[in-house]
Short mmCIF file of C-alpha atoms and ligand atoms in Angstrom, two decimals:
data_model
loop_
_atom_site.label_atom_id
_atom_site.label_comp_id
_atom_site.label_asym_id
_atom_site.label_seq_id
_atom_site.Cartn_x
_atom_site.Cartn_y
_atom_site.Cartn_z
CA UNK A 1 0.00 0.00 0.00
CA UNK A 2 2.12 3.49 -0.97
CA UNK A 3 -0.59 5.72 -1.74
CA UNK A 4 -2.15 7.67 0.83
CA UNK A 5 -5.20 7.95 -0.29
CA UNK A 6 -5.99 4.37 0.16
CA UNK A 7 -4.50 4.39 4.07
CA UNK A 8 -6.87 2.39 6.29
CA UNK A 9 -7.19 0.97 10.10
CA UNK A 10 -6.15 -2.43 10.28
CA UNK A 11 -7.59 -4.09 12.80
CA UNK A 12 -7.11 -8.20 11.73
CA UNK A 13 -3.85 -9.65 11.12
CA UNK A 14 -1.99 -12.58 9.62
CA UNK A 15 -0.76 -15.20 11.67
CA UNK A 16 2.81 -13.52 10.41
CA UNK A 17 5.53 -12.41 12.50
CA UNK A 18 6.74 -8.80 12.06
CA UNK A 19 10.45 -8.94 11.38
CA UNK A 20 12.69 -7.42 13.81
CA UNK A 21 15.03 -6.17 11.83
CA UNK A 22 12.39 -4.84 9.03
CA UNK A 23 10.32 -2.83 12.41
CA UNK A 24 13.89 -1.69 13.97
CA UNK A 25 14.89 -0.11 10.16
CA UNK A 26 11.41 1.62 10.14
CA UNK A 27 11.53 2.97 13.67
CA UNK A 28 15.25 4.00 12.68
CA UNK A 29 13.77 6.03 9.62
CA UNK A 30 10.60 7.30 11.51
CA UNK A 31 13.57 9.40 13.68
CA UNK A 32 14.32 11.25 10.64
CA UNK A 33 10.47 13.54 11.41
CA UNK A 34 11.41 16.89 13.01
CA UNK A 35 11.82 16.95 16.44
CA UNK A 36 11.93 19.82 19.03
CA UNK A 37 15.23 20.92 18.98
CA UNK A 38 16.76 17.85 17.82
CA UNK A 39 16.16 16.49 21.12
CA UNK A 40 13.93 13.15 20.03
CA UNK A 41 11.23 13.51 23.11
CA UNK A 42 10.10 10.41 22.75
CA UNK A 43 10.31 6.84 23.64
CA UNK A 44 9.05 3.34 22.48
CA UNK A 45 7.79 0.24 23.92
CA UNK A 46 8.00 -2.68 22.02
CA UNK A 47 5.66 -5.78 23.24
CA UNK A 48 5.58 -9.01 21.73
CA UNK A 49 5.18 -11.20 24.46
CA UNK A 50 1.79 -12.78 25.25
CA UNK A 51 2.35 -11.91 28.64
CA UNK A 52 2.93 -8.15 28.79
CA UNK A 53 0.11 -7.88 25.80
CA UNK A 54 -1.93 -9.63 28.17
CA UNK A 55 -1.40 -7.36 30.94
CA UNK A 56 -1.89 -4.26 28.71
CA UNK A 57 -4.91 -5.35 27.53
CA UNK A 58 -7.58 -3.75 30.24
CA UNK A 59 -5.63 -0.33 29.71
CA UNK A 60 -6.99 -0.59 26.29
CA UNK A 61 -10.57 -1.71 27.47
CA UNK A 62 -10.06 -5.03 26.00
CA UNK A 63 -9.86 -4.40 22.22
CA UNK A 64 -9.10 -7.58 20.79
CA UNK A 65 -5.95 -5.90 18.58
CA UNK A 66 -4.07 -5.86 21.60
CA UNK A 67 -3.37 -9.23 22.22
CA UNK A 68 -3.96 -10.49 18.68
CA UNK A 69 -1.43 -8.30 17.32
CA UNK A 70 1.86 -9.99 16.93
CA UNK A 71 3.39 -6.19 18.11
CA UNK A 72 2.09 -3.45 20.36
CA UNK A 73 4.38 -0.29 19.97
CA UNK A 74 3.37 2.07 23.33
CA UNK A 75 4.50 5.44 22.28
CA UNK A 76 5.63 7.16 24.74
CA UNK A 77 6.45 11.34 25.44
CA UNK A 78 10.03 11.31 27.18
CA UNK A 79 12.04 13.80 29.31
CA UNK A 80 13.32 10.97 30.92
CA UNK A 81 16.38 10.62 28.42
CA UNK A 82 16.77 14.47 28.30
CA UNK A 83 17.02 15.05 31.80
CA UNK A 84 19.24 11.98 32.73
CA UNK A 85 22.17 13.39 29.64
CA UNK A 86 21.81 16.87 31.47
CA UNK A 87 22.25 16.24 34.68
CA UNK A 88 25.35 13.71 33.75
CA UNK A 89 26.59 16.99 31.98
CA UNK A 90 26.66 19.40 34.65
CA UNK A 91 23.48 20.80 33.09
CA UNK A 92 20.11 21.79 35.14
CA UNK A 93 17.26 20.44 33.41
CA UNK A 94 14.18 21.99 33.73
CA UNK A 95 11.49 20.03 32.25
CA UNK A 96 8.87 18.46 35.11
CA UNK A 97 6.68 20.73 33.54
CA UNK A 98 3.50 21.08 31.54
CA UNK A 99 4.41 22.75 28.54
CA UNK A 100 7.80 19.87 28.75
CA UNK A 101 4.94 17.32 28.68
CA UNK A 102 3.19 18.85 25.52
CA UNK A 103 5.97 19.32 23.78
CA UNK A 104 7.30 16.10 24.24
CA UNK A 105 3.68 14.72 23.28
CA UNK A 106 3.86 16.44 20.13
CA UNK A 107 7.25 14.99 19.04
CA UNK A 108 6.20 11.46 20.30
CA UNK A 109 2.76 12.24 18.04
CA UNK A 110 4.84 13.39 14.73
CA UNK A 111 7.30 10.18 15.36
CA UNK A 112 4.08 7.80 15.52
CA UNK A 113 2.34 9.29 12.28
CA UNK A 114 5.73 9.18 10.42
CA UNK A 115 6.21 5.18 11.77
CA UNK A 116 2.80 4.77 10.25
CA UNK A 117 3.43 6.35 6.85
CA UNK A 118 6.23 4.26 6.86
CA UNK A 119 4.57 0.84 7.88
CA UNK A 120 2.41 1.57 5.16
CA UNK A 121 4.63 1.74 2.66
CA UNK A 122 5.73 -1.65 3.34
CA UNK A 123 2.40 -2.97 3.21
CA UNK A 124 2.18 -3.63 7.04
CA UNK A 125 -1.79 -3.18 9.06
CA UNK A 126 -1.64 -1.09 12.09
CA UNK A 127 -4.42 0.69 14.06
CA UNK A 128 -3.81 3.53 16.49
CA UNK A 129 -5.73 3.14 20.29
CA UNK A 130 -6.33 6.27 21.60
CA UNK A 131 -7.21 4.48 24.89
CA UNK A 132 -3.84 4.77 25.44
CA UNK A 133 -5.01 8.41 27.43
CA UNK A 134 -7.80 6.80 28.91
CA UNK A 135 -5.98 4.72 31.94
CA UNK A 136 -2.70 5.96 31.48
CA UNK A 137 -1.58 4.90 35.18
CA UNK A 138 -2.15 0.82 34.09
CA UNK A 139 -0.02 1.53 31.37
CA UNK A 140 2.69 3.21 32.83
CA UNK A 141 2.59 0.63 36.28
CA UNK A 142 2.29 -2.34 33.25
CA UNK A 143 5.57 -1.09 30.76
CA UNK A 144 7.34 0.61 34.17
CA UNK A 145 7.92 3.93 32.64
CA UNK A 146 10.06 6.19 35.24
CA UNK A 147 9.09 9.99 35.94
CA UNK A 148 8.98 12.61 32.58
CA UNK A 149 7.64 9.59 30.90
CA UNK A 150 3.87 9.29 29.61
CA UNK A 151 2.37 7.08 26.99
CA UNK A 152 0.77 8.68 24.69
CA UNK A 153 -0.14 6.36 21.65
CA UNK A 154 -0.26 2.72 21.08
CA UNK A 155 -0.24 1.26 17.53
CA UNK A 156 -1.11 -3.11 17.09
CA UNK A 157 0.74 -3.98 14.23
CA UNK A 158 0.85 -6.79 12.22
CA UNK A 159 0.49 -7.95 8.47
CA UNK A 160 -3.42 -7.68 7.37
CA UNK A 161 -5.90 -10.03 7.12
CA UNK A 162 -8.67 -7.61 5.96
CA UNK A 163 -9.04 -4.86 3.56
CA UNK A 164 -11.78 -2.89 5.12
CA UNK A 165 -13.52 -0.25 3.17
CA UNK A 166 -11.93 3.46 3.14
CA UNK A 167 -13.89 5.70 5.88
CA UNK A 168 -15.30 8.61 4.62
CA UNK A 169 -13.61 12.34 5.85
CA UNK A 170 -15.41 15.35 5.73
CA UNK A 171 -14.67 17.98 2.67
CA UNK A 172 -11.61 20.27 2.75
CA UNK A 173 -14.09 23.61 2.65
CA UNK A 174 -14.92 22.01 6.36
CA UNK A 175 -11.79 22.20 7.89
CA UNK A 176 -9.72 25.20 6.13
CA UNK A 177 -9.84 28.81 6.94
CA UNK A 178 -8.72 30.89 4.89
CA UNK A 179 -7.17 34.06 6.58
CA UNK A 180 -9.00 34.09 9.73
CA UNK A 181 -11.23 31.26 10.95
CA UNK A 182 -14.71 31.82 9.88
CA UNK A 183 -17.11 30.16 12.63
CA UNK A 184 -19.85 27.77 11.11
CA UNK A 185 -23.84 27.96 10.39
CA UNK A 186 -26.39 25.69 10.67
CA UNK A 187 -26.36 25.54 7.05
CA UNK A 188 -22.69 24.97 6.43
CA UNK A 189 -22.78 21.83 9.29
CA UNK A 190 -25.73 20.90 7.30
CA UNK A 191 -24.11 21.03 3.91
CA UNK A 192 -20.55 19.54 5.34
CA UNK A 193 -22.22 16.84 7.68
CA UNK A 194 -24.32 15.47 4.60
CA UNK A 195 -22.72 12.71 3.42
CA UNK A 196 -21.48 10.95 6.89
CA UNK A 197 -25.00 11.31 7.98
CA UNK A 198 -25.94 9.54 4.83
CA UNK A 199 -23.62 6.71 4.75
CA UNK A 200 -25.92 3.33 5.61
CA UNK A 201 -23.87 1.98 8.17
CA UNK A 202 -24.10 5.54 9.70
CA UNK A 203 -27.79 5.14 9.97
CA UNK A 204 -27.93 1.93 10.71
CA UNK A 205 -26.12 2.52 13.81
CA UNK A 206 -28.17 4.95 14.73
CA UNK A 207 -31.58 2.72 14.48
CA UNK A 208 -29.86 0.12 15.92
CA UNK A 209 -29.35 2.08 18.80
CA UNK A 210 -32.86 3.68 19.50
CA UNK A 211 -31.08 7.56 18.37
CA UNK A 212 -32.44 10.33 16.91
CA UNK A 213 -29.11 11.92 14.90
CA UNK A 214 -25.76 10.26 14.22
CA UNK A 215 -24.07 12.74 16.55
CA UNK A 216 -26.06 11.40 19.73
CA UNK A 217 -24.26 8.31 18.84
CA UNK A 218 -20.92 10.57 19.70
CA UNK A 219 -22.37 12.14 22.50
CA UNK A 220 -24.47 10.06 24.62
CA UNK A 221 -22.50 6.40 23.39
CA UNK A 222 -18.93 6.44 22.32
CA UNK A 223 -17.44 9.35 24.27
CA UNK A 224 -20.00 11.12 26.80
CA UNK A 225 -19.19 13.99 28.94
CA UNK A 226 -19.11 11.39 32.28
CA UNK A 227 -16.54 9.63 30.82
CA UNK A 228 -14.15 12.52 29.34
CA UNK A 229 -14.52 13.69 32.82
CA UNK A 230 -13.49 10.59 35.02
CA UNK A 231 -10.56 10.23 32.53
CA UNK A 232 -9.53 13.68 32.42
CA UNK A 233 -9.09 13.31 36.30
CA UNK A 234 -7.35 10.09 35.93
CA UNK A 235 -5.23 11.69 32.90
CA UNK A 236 -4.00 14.53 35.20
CA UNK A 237 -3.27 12.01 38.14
CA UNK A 238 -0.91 10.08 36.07
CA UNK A 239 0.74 13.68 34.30
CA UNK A 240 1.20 14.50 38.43
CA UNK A 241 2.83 11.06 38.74
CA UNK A 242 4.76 11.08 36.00
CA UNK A 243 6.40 14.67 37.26
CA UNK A 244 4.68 16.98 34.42
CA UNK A 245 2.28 18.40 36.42
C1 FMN B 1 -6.47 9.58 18.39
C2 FMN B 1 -7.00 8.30 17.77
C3 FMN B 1 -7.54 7.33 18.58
C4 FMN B 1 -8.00 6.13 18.03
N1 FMN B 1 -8.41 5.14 18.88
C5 FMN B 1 -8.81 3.96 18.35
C6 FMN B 1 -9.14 2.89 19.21
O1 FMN B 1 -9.01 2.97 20.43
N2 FMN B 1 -9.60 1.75 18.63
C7 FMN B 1 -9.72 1.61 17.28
O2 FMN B 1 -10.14 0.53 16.83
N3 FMN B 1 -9.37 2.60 16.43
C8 FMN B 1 -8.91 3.76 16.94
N4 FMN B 1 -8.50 4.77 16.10
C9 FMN B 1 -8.61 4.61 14.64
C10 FMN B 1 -9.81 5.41 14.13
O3 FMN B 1 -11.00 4.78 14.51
C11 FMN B 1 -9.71 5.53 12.60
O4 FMN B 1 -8.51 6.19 12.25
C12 FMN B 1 -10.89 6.32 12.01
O5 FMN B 1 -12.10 5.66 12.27
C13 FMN B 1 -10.73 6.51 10.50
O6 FMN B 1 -10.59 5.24 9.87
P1 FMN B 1 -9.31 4.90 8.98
O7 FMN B 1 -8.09 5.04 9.86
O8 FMN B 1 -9.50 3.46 8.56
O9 FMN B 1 -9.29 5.84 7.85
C14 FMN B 1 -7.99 5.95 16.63
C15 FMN B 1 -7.42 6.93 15.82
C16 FMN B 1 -6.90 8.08 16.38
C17 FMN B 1 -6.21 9.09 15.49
#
């Protein structure tokens, strides 16, 4: 797969291992993605074992990928690595901070999408888990990560054993601005919604579950206000125990 406009989730894989040496050349290129002042904030876990998938499982509420997955890469935001090279150079780091966390995120985040670009290229399936945010602490007690270190994506790879249809996106008119950012109207989330709210398995779900409009699916279902709360809360616990915060 090496055009982008036929990237997908992969979710099923082939009973296949993924080659050391073919993941450690990728994750070697991947580094080549700009970085915050060439200082690589990031880390990764590699997980093969049934054991340790096992055990990361419930972080990810159980999605099967996890442990079917012949490799779970936890992606982690690191000031760890920073800090330790400072302080064994006389230097005083400063980084058990917030804006240290996000900018470490955001090189961790440009090192995953780069790994993927590059996984597809060589034709391997991988899916992102955001749940990686949702019960960080399990994660971080489960792969042992020291302070100034916080996952913050988790990709199952593997070869694929599907070729699930491409997902729809919304139209570029949507989601460019151009000069200053002009706020939207009924009409225009009308116009730009159209087609998602037409797709049949979009309205299917929404019969099958007893809703009125795709976006209470969204709202009251997949990511309600109760939970974003309870795992904001438990998101900022483990930022506090990690030393960001
Ligand atoms: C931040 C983020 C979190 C995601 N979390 C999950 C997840 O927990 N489980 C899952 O199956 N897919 C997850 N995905 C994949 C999305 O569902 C997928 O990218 C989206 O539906 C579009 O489909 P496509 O990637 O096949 O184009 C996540 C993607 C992103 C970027």
């Amino acid at each position: 797969m090496k055009n982008l406009l036929s990237r997908r989730s992969i979710r099923k894989y082939a009973d296949r291992p993924v080659d050391e040496m073919l993941l450690n050349r990728l994750m070697t290129e991947a580094a080549r993605t700009q970085t915050m002042g060439n200082l690589q904030l990031y880390s990764v876990v590699v997980t093969r074992s049934d054991e340790m998938k096992a055990k990361l499982a419930p972080a990810h509420f159980n999605q099967p990928m996890v442990t079917a997955a012949p490799v779970v890469l936890t992606i982690c935001a690191d000031f760890n690595r920073t800090s330790q090279w400072a302080r064994c150079r006389k230097a005083e780091p400063g980084y058990n901070n917030f804006l240290s966390f996000q900018n470490a995120a955001i090189d961790a985040l440009l090192y995953t999408q780069t790994l993927c670009n590059l996984m597809d290229e060589e034709g391997l399936g991988y899916c992102y888990l955001g749940t990686t945010v949702y019960m960080p602490q399990m994660i971080i007690d489960t792969l042992q990560l020291p302070q100034l270190v916080m996952p913050v994506a988790t990709l199952t790879v593997g070869w694929p054993a599907e070729e699930p249809a491409l997902s729809d996106r919304l139209p570029l008119e949507s989601f460019v601005h151009q000069e200053t950012y002009s706020d939207y109207t009924p009409a225009a989330i009308d116009a730009y919604y159209r087609e998602k709210e037409a797709l049949p398995e979009n309205q299917h779900f929404v019969e099958l579950n007893h809703k009125e409009t795709l976006a209470q699916i969204f709202t009251d279902i997949r990511y309600t206000r109760k939970d974003n709360e309870a795992m904001s809360a438990g998101l900022m616990e483990a930022l506090k125990h990690q030393g960001f915060l």
